[in-house]
Amino acid sequence: DIVMTQSPDSLAVSLGERATIKCKSSQSLLYSSNNKDYLAWYQQKSGQPPNLLFYWASARQSGVPDRFSGSGSGTDFTLTITSVQAEDVAVYYCQQYSHTPVTFGGGTKLEIK
Amino acid sequence: EVQLLDSGGGVVQPGGSLRLSCTASGFNFRNYDMVWVRQAPGKGLQWVSTVSPSGDSASYSESLRGRFTVSRDNSENTLHLQMRGLTADDAAIYYCARDKGVNGALVFDYWGRGSLVTVSS
């Protein structure tokens, strides 16, 4: 199975500051046939199911604020929140879907400093 | 509005069985792959199973194969997960979710609220 490693495990950011979450896969998620990275990001707020933020590493799901962005390719990916708001407190997960079984990272908990 | 309503969770003894259900509305259920994802208390996400739109094809996490069976009833817009031989390791919130349906992308754009499964004697 592909192992997804997220860092840091948790981070505390002041309101309005930038938050950066990393995700590293044990194998490349880039398919040369379509030049797409098979990587998604989810946000999970306390007591709620996950919410899809991005797929194909950087394709924003409808309704996701543009302060969120996804980037990276191959084995290294980043989720960035340019100006953290109080409602962004959550655990963020990356997920690969290039190989079965799909696998998730261990999650990064974002808190407000 | 797309909605997924999970049901069927509860407390089951070790070695017991439980059947989870998920009722869909607000979209053409028969056109989408559907999945089960679970989350142990305080832990991360684990994909459990995927079933094709027609229900004639399913895949499972290797560690669960043989104990869990996914099925769907497209006439009732309902997804099921039959779980057998439950152990403490199976205790989790079980979410049903919809595969977004983007070509080649197994990502999940709508989720139910989840069913809590507790395994305890």
PDB file of C-alpha atoms in Angstrom:
ATOM      1  CA  ASP A   1       0.000   0.000   0.000  1.00  0.00           C
ATOM      2  CA  ILE A   2       1.099   3.577  -0.620  1.00  0.00           C
ATOM      3  CA  VAL A   3       2.009   5.299   2.634  1.00  0.00           C
ATOM      4  CA  MET A   4       1.021   8.929   3.029  1.00  0.00           C
ATOM      5  CA  THR A   5       2.992  10.932   5.574  1.00  0.00           C
ATOM      6  CA  GLN A   6       1.774  14.316   6.712  1.00  0.00           C
ATOM      7  CA  SER A   7       3.688  17.001   8.570  1.00  0.00           C
ATOM      8  CA  PRO A   8       3.440  18.512  11.005  1.00  0.00           C
ATOM      9  CA  ASP A   9       1.087  16.469  13.171  1.00  0.00           C
ATOM     10  CA  SER A  10      -0.310  19.739  14.483  1.00  0.00           C
ATOM     11  CA  LEU A  11       0.267  23.432  14.084  1.00  0.00           C
ATOM     12  CA  ALA A  12      -0.977  26.593  15.741  1.00  0.00           C
ATOM     13  CA  VAL A  13      -1.310  29.702  13.616  1.00  0.00           C
ATOM     14  CA  SER A  14      -2.454  33.217  14.444  1.00  0.00           C
ATOM     15  CA  LEU A  15      -5.572  34.525  12.774  1.00  0.00           C
ATOM     16  CA  GLY A  16      -4.730  36.002   9.400  1.00  0.00           C
ATOM     17  CA  GLU A  17      -1.412  34.197   9.165  1.00  0.00           C
ATOM     18  CA  ARG A  18      -0.400  31.513   6.665  1.00  0.00           C
ATOM     19  CA  ALA A  19      -0.671  27.795   7.396  1.00  0.00           C
ATOM     20  CA  THR A  20       1.262  25.195   5.413  1.00  0.00           C
ATOM     21  CA  ILE A  21       0.614  21.467   5.613  1.00  0.00           C
ATOM     22  CA  LYS A  22       2.836  18.911   3.883  1.00  0.00           C
ATOM     23  CA  CYS A  23       1.991  15.494   2.508  1.00  0.00           C
ATOM     24  CA  LYS A  24       4.518  13.012   1.173  1.00  0.00           C
ATOM     25  CA  SER A  25       3.685   9.769  -0.624  1.00  0.00           C
ATOM     26  CA  SER A  26       5.827   6.640  -0.694  1.00  0.00           C
ATOM     27  CA  GLN A  27       5.367   6.407  -4.475  1.00  0.00           C
ATOM     28  CA  SER A  28       4.814   8.964  -7.179  1.00  0.00           C
ATOM     29  CA  LEU A  29       1.182   9.925  -7.657  1.00  0.00           C
ATOM     30  CA  LEU A  30       1.823  11.468 -11.069  1.00  0.00           C
ATOM     31  CA  TYR A  31       0.488   9.624 -14.081  1.00  0.00           C
ATOM     32  CA  SER A  32       2.427  10.514 -17.214  1.00  0.00           C
ATOM     33  CA  SER A  33      -0.493   9.416 -19.433  1.00  0.00           C
ATOM     34  CA  ASN A  34      -2.620  12.374 -18.328  1.00  0.00           C
ATOM     35  CA  ASN A  35      -0.079  14.465 -16.376  1.00  0.00           C
ATOM     36  CA  LYS A  36      -2.306  14.393 -13.309  1.00  0.00           C
ATOM     37  CA  ASP A  37      -1.416  13.846  -9.679  1.00  0.00           C
ATOM     38  CA  TYR A  38      -3.840  11.504  -7.923  1.00  0.00           C
ATOM     39  CA  LEU A  39      -3.941  13.393  -4.651  1.00  0.00           C
ATOM     40  CA  ALA A  40      -6.862  14.877  -2.703  1.00  0.00           C
ATOM     41  CA  TRP A  41      -7.199  16.988   0.432  1.00  0.00           C
ATOM     42  CA  TYR A  42      -9.993  16.910   2.997  1.00  0.00           C
ATOM     43  CA  GLN A  43     -10.918  19.067   5.957  1.00  0.00           C
ATOM     44  CA  GLN A  44     -12.599  17.482   8.974  1.00  0.00           C
ATOM     45  CA  LYS A  45     -14.061  19.711  11.639  1.00  0.00           C
ATOM     46  CA  SER A  46     -14.788  18.316  15.074  1.00  0.00           C
ATOM     47  CA  GLY A  47     -17.768  15.987  15.106  1.00  0.00           C
ATOM     48  CA  GLN A  48     -18.294  16.217  11.349  1.00  0.00           C
ATOM     49  CA  PRO A  49     -17.480  14.016   8.377  1.00  0.00           C
ATOM     50  CA  PRO A  50     -14.606  14.986   6.105  1.00  0.00           C
ATOM     51  CA  ASN A  51     -15.140  17.638   3.466  1.00  0.00           C
ATOM     52  CA  LEU A  52     -13.408  17.452   0.091  1.00  0.00           C
ATOM     53  CA  LEU A  53     -11.196  20.476  -0.601  1.00  0.00           C
ATOM     54  CA  PHE A  54      -9.046  19.527  -3.598  1.00  0.00           C
ATOM     55  CA  TYR A  55      -8.517  16.693  -6.041  1.00  0.00           C
ATOM     56  CA  TRP A  56      -5.909  16.268  -8.774  1.00  0.00           C
ATOM     57  CA  ALA A  57      -3.695  17.975  -6.168  1.00  0.00           C
ATOM     58  CA  SER A  58      -4.897  21.473  -7.015  1.00  0.00           C
ATOM     59  CA  ALA A  59      -8.429  21.320  -8.452  1.00  0.00           C
ATOM     60  CA  ARG A  60     -10.610  23.186  -5.976  1.00  0.00           C
ATOM     61  CA  GLN A  61     -13.900  21.605  -5.022  1.00  0.00           C
ATOM     62  CA  SER A  62     -16.937  23.834  -5.451  1.00  0.00           C
ATOM     63  CA  GLY A  63     -17.516  26.095  -2.471  1.00  0.00           C
ATOM     64  CA  VAL A  64     -13.967  25.984  -1.106  1.00  0.00           C
ATOM     65  CA  PRO A  65     -12.693  29.497  -0.293  1.00  0.00           C
ATOM     66  CA  ASP A  66      -9.825  30.724  -2.403  1.00  0.00           C
ATOM     67  CA  ARG A  67      -7.622  31.284   0.656  1.00  0.00           C
ATOM     68  CA  PHE A  68      -7.080  27.518   0.374  1.00  0.00           C
ATOM     69  CA  SER A  69      -4.726  26.210  -2.298  1.00  0.00           C
ATOM     70  CA  GLY A  70      -3.236  22.849  -3.178  1.00  0.00           C
ATOM     71  CA  SER A  71       0.102  22.354  -4.897  1.00  0.00           C
ATOM     72  CA  GLY A  72       2.857  19.872  -5.548  1.00  0.00           C
ATOM     73  CA  SER A  73       3.533  16.926  -7.801  1.00  0.00           C
ATOM     74  CA  GLY A  74       5.034  13.464  -7.783  1.00  0.00           C
ATOM     75  CA  THR A  75       5.568  12.600  -4.136  1.00  0.00           C
ATOM     76  CA  ASP A  76       5.447  15.981  -2.390  1.00  0.00           C
ATOM     77  CA  PHE A  77       2.330  18.033  -1.892  1.00  0.00           C
ATOM     78  CA  THR A  78       1.273  21.098   0.066  1.00  0.00           C
ATOM     79  CA  LEU A  79      -1.988  22.503   1.343  1.00  0.00           C
ATOM     80  CA  THR A  80      -1.758  26.224   2.041  1.00  0.00           C
ATOM     81  CA  ILE A  81      -4.186  28.503   3.807  1.00  0.00           C
ATOM     82  CA  THR A  82      -3.065  32.057   3.094  1.00  0.00           C
ATOM     83  CA  SER A  83      -4.996  33.828   5.836  1.00  0.00           C
ATOM     84  CA  VAL A  84      -6.274  31.480   8.507  1.00  0.00           C
ATOM     85  CA  GLN A  85      -9.748  32.126   9.839  1.00  0.00           C
ATOM     86  CA  ALA A  86     -11.324  30.804  13.023  1.00  0.00           C
ATOM     87  CA  GLU A  87     -13.551  28.487  11.004  1.00  0.00           C
ATOM     88  CA  ASP A  88     -10.504  26.755   9.522  1.00  0.00           C
ATOM     89  CA  VAL A  89      -9.797  24.955  12.815  1.00  0.00           C
ATOM     90  CA  ALA A  90      -9.922  21.310  11.771  1.00  0.00           C
ATOM     91  CA  VAL A  91      -7.897  18.231  10.972  1.00  0.00           C
ATOM     92  CA  TYR A  92      -6.665  18.094   7.385  1.00  0.00           C
ATOM     93  CA  TYR A  93      -6.049  14.833   5.528  1.00  0.00           C
ATOM     94  CA  CYS A  94      -4.392  14.046   2.241  1.00  0.00           C
ATOM     95  CA  GLN A  95      -5.509  10.995   0.256  1.00  0.00           C
ATOM     96  CA  GLN A  96      -3.935   9.200  -2.685  1.00  0.00           C
ATOM     97  CA  TYR A  97      -6.092   7.509  -5.280  1.00  0.00           C
ATOM     98  CA  SER A  98      -3.497   6.405  -7.768  1.00  0.00           C
ATOM     99  CA  HIS A  99      -3.334   2.860  -6.405  1.00  0.00           C
ATOM    100  CA  THR A 100      -5.808   0.556  -4.698  1.00  0.00           C
ATOM    101  CA  PRO A 101      -6.369   0.677  -1.813  1.00  0.00           C
ATOM    102  CA  VAL A 102      -6.774   4.423  -1.557  1.00  0.00           C
ATOM    103  CA  THR A 103      -4.928   5.575   1.528  1.00  0.00           C
ATOM    104  CA  PHE A 104      -4.990   8.640   3.721  1.00  0.00           C
ATOM    105  CA  GLY A 105      -2.352  10.540   5.595  1.00  0.00           C
ATOM    106  CA  GLY A 106      -2.465  10.554   9.361  1.00  0.00           C
ATOM    107  CA  GLY A 107      -3.890  14.049   9.530  1.00  0.00           C
ATOM    108  CA  THR A 108      -2.670  17.492  10.584  1.00  0.00           C
ATOM    109  CA  LYS A 109      -4.524  19.346  13.304  1.00  0.00           C
ATOM    110  CA  LEU A 110      -4.786  23.092  12.770  1.00  0.00           C
ATOM    111  CA  GLU A 111      -5.403  25.294  15.790  1.00  0.00           C
ATOM    112  CA  ILE A 112      -5.493  29.015  16.396  1.00  0.00           C
ATOM    113  CA  LYS A 113      -2.604  30.489  18.379  1.00  0.00           C
TER     114      LYS A 113
ATOM    115  CA  GLU B   1     -29.530  18.816  -2.122  1.00  0.00           C
ATOM    116  CA  VAL B   2     -27.372  15.708  -1.890  1.00  0.00           C
ATOM    117  CA  GLN B   3     -27.881  13.856   1.384  1.00  0.00           C
ATOM    118  CA  LEU B   4     -26.541  10.598   2.741  1.00  0.00           C
ATOM    119  CA  LEU B   5     -28.218   9.261   5.869  1.00  0.00           C
ATOM    120  CA  ASP B   6     -26.270   6.610   7.752  1.00  0.00           C
ATOM    121  CA  SER B   7     -28.013   4.156  10.046  1.00  0.00           C
ATOM    122  CA  GLY B   8     -27.570   0.799  11.759  1.00  0.00           C
ATOM    123  CA  GLY B   9     -24.722   1.479  14.137  1.00  0.00           C
ATOM    124  CA  GLY B  10     -24.711   0.228  17.699  1.00  0.00           C
ATOM    125  CA  VAL B  11     -23.050  -1.989  20.262  1.00  0.00           C
ATOM    126  CA  VAL B  12     -22.151  -5.528  19.244  1.00  0.00           C
ATOM    127  CA  GLN B  13     -20.331  -8.284  21.072  1.00  0.00           C
ATOM    128  CA  PRO B  14     -16.967  -9.521  19.830  1.00  0.00           C
ATOM    129  CA  GLY B  15     -17.558 -12.024  17.071  1.00  0.00           C
ATOM    130  CA  GLY B  16     -20.961 -10.555  16.319  1.00  0.00           C
ATOM    131  CA  SER B  17     -22.478  -9.102  13.187  1.00  0.00           C
ATOM    132  CA  LEU B  18     -23.976  -5.787  12.233  1.00  0.00           C
ATOM    133  CA  ARG B  19     -25.511  -4.332   9.101  1.00  0.00           C
ATOM    134  CA  LEU B  20     -25.071  -0.679   8.283  1.00  0.00           C
ATOM    135  CA  SER B  21     -27.241   1.214   5.832  1.00  0.00           C
ATOM    136  CA  CYS B  22     -26.975   4.514   4.007  1.00  0.00           C
ATOM    137  CA  THR B  23     -29.934   6.117   2.285  1.00  0.00           C
ATOM    138  CA  ALA B  24     -29.164   8.579  -0.484  1.00  0.00           C
ATOM    139  CA  SER B  25     -31.217  11.434  -1.863  1.00  0.00           C
ATOM    140  CA  GLY B  26     -30.777  14.468  -4.064  1.00  0.00           C
ATOM    141  CA  PHE B  27     -28.823  12.772  -6.850  1.00  0.00           C
ATOM    142  CA  ASN B  28     -29.101   9.894  -9.275  1.00  0.00           C
ATOM    143  CA  PHE B  29     -27.815   7.197  -6.923  1.00  0.00           C
ATOM    144  CA  ARG B  30     -27.592   4.482  -9.577  1.00  0.00           C
ATOM    145  CA  ASN B  31     -24.975   6.475 -11.515  1.00  0.00           C
ATOM    146  CA  TYR B  32     -22.307   6.625  -8.823  1.00  0.00           C
ATOM    147  CA  ASP B  33     -19.747   4.394  -7.171  1.00  0.00           C
ATOM    148  CA  MET B  34     -20.332   4.441  -3.431  1.00  0.00           C
ATOM    149  CA  VAL B  35     -17.825   3.801  -0.677  1.00  0.00           C
ATOM    150  CA  TRP B  36     -17.497   3.075   3.016  1.00  0.00           C
ATOM    151  CA  VAL B  37     -14.741   4.766   5.002  1.00  0.00           C
ATOM    152  CA  ARG B  38     -14.181   4.230   8.700  1.00  0.00           C
ATOM    153  CA  GLN B  39     -12.523   6.200  11.457  1.00  0.00           C
ATOM    154  CA  ALA B  40     -11.544   4.661  14.767  1.00  0.00           C
ATOM    155  CA  PRO B  41     -12.042   6.971  17.765  1.00  0.00           C
ATOM    156  CA  GLY B  42      -9.488   9.747  17.660  1.00  0.00           C
ATOM    157  CA  LYS B  43      -7.767   8.192  14.644  1.00  0.00           C
ATOM    158  CA  GLY B  44      -7.452   8.763  10.920  1.00  0.00           C
ATOM    159  CA  LEU B  45      -9.446   7.612   7.937  1.00  0.00           C
ATOM    160  CA  GLN B  46      -9.427   4.129   6.449  1.00  0.00           C
ATOM    161  CA  TRP B  47     -11.099   3.154   3.192  1.00  0.00           C
ATOM    162  CA  VAL B  48     -13.228   0.051   3.690  1.00  0.00           C
ATOM    163  CA  SER B  49     -15.037  -0.777   0.465  1.00  0.00           C
ATOM    164  CA  THR B  50     -16.247   0.503  -2.901  1.00  0.00           C
ATOM    165  CA  VAL B  51     -19.216  -0.742  -4.888  1.00  0.00           C
ATOM    166  CA  SER B  52     -19.894  -0.039  -8.557  1.00  0.00           C
ATOM    167  CA  PRO B  53     -23.025   1.788  -9.717  1.00  0.00           C
ATOM    168  CA  SER B  54     -24.788  -1.434 -10.662  1.00  0.00           C
ATOM    169  CA  GLY B  55     -23.605  -3.271  -7.573  1.00  0.00           C
ATOM    170  CA  ASP B  56     -22.040  -6.119  -9.550  1.00  0.00           C
ATOM    171  CA  SER B  57     -18.489  -5.151  -8.676  1.00  0.00           C
ATOM    172  CA  ALA B  58     -17.001  -4.444  -5.261  1.00  0.00           C
ATOM    173  CA  SER B  59     -13.591  -4.025  -3.712  1.00  0.00           C
ATOM    174  CA  TYR B  60     -12.454  -4.213  -0.116  1.00  0.00           C
ATOM    175  CA  SER B  61      -9.602  -3.322   2.114  1.00  0.00           C
ATOM    176  CA  GLU B  62      -7.463  -6.457   2.119  1.00  0.00           C
ATOM    177  CA  SER B  63      -7.581  -6.719   5.914  1.00  0.00           C
ATOM    178  CA  LEU B  64     -11.391  -6.849   5.845  1.00  0.00           C
ATOM    179  CA  ARG B  65     -11.936  -9.121   2.897  1.00  0.00           C
ATOM    180  CA  GLY B  66     -14.137 -12.063   3.720  1.00  0.00           C
ATOM    181  CA  ARG B  67     -15.766 -10.485   6.775  1.00  0.00           C
ATOM    182  CA  PHE B  68     -17.407  -7.431   5.217  1.00  0.00           C
ATOM    183  CA  THR B  69     -19.839  -7.403   2.303  1.00  0.00           C
ATOM    184  CA  VAL B  70     -21.048  -4.285   0.539  1.00  0.00           C
ATOM    185  CA  SER B  71     -24.266  -4.175  -1.447  1.00  0.00           C
ATOM    186  CA  ARG B  72     -26.711  -1.657  -2.818  1.00  0.00           C
ATOM    187  CA  ASP B  73     -30.365  -1.440  -3.742  1.00  0.00           C
ATOM    188  CA  ASN B  74     -30.720   1.120  -6.497  1.00  0.00           C
ATOM    189  CA  SER B  75     -34.508   0.884  -6.375  1.00  0.00           C
ATOM    190  CA  GLU B  76     -34.357   2.104  -2.772  1.00  0.00           C
ATOM    191  CA  ASN B  77     -31.312   4.385  -3.142  1.00  0.00           C
ATOM    192  CA  THR B  78     -29.687   2.467  -0.330  1.00  0.00           C
ATOM    193  CA  LEU B  79     -26.174   1.247   0.362  1.00  0.00           C
ATOM    194  CA  HIS B  80     -25.412  -1.515   2.861  1.00  0.00           C
ATOM    195  CA  LEU B  81     -22.387  -2.884   4.669  1.00  0.00           C
ATOM    196  CA  GLN B  82     -22.765  -6.308   6.273  1.00  0.00           C
ATOM    197  CA  MET B  83     -20.068  -6.846   8.888  1.00  0.00           C
ATOM    198  CA  ARG B  84     -19.287 -10.205  10.502  1.00  0.00           C
ATOM    199  CA  GLY B  85     -16.767 -11.501  13.011  1.00  0.00           C
ATOM    200  CA  LEU B  86     -16.377  -8.076  14.559  1.00  0.00           C
ATOM    201  CA  THR B  87     -13.431  -7.365  16.828  1.00  0.00           C
ATOM    202  CA  ALA B  88     -12.350  -4.418  18.923  1.00  0.00           C
ATOM    203  CA  ASP B  89     -10.267  -3.249  15.947  1.00  0.00           C
ATOM    204  CA  ASP B  90     -13.472  -2.734  13.972  1.00  0.00           C
ATOM    205  CA  ALA B  91     -14.858  -0.200  16.444  1.00  0.00           C
ATOM    206  CA  ALA B  92     -15.180   3.043  14.535  1.00  0.00           C
ATOM    207  CA  ILE B  93     -17.445   5.571  12.934  1.00  0.00           C
ATOM    208  CA  TYR B  94     -18.429   4.185   9.555  1.00  0.00           C
ATOM    209  CA  TYR B  95     -19.131   6.771   6.894  1.00  0.00           C
ATOM    210  CA  CYS B  96     -20.806   6.193   3.586  1.00  0.00           C
ATOM    211  CA  ALA B  97     -19.636   8.542   0.868  1.00  0.00           C
ATOM    212  CA  ARG B  98     -20.168   9.213  -2.798  1.00  0.00           C
ATOM    213  CA  ASP B  99     -17.414   8.922  -5.349  1.00  0.00           C
ATOM    214  CA  LYS B 100     -17.344  12.297  -7.083  1.00  0.00           C
ATOM    215  CA  GLY B 101     -17.308  10.602 -10.448  1.00  0.00           C
ATOM    216  CA  VAL B 102     -14.500  12.602 -12.013  1.00  0.00           C
ATOM    217  CA  ASN B 103     -12.891  10.359 -14.586  1.00  0.00           C
ATOM    218  CA  GLY B 104     -10.341   8.151 -12.881  1.00  0.00           C
ATOM    219  CA  ALA B 105     -10.555   9.926  -9.549  1.00  0.00           C
ATOM    220  CA  LEU B 106     -11.692   8.000  -6.499  1.00  0.00           C
ATOM    221  CA  VAL B 107     -12.424  11.010  -4.300  1.00  0.00           C
ATOM    222  CA  PHE B 108     -15.406  11.505  -2.075  1.00  0.00           C
ATOM    223  CA  ASP B 109     -17.479  14.637  -2.400  1.00  0.00           C
ATOM    224  CA  TYR B 110     -20.468  13.869  -0.162  1.00  0.00           C
ATOM    225  CA  TRP B 111     -20.406  12.031   3.142  1.00  0.00           C
ATOM    226  CA  GLY B 112     -22.978  10.799   5.593  1.00  0.00           C
ATOM    227  CA  ARG B 113     -22.779  11.809   9.240  1.00  0.00           C
ATOM    228  CA  GLY B 114     -21.539   8.347  10.109  1.00  0.00           C
ATOM    229  CA  SER B 115     -22.685   5.355  12.131  1.00  0.00           C
ATOM    230  CA  LEU B 116     -20.863   4.522  15.353  1.00  0.00           C
ATOM    231  CA  VAL B 117     -19.987   0.868  15.814  1.00  0.00           C
ATOM    232  CA  THR B 118     -18.889  -0.204  19.276  1.00  0.00           C
ATOM    233  CA  VAL B 119     -17.561  -3.701  19.889  1.00  0.00           C
ATOM    234  CA  SER B 120     -17.850  -4.669  23.520  1.00  0.00           C
ATOM    235  CA  SER B 121     -18.904  -7.601  25.681  1.00  0.00           C
TER     236      SER B 121
END
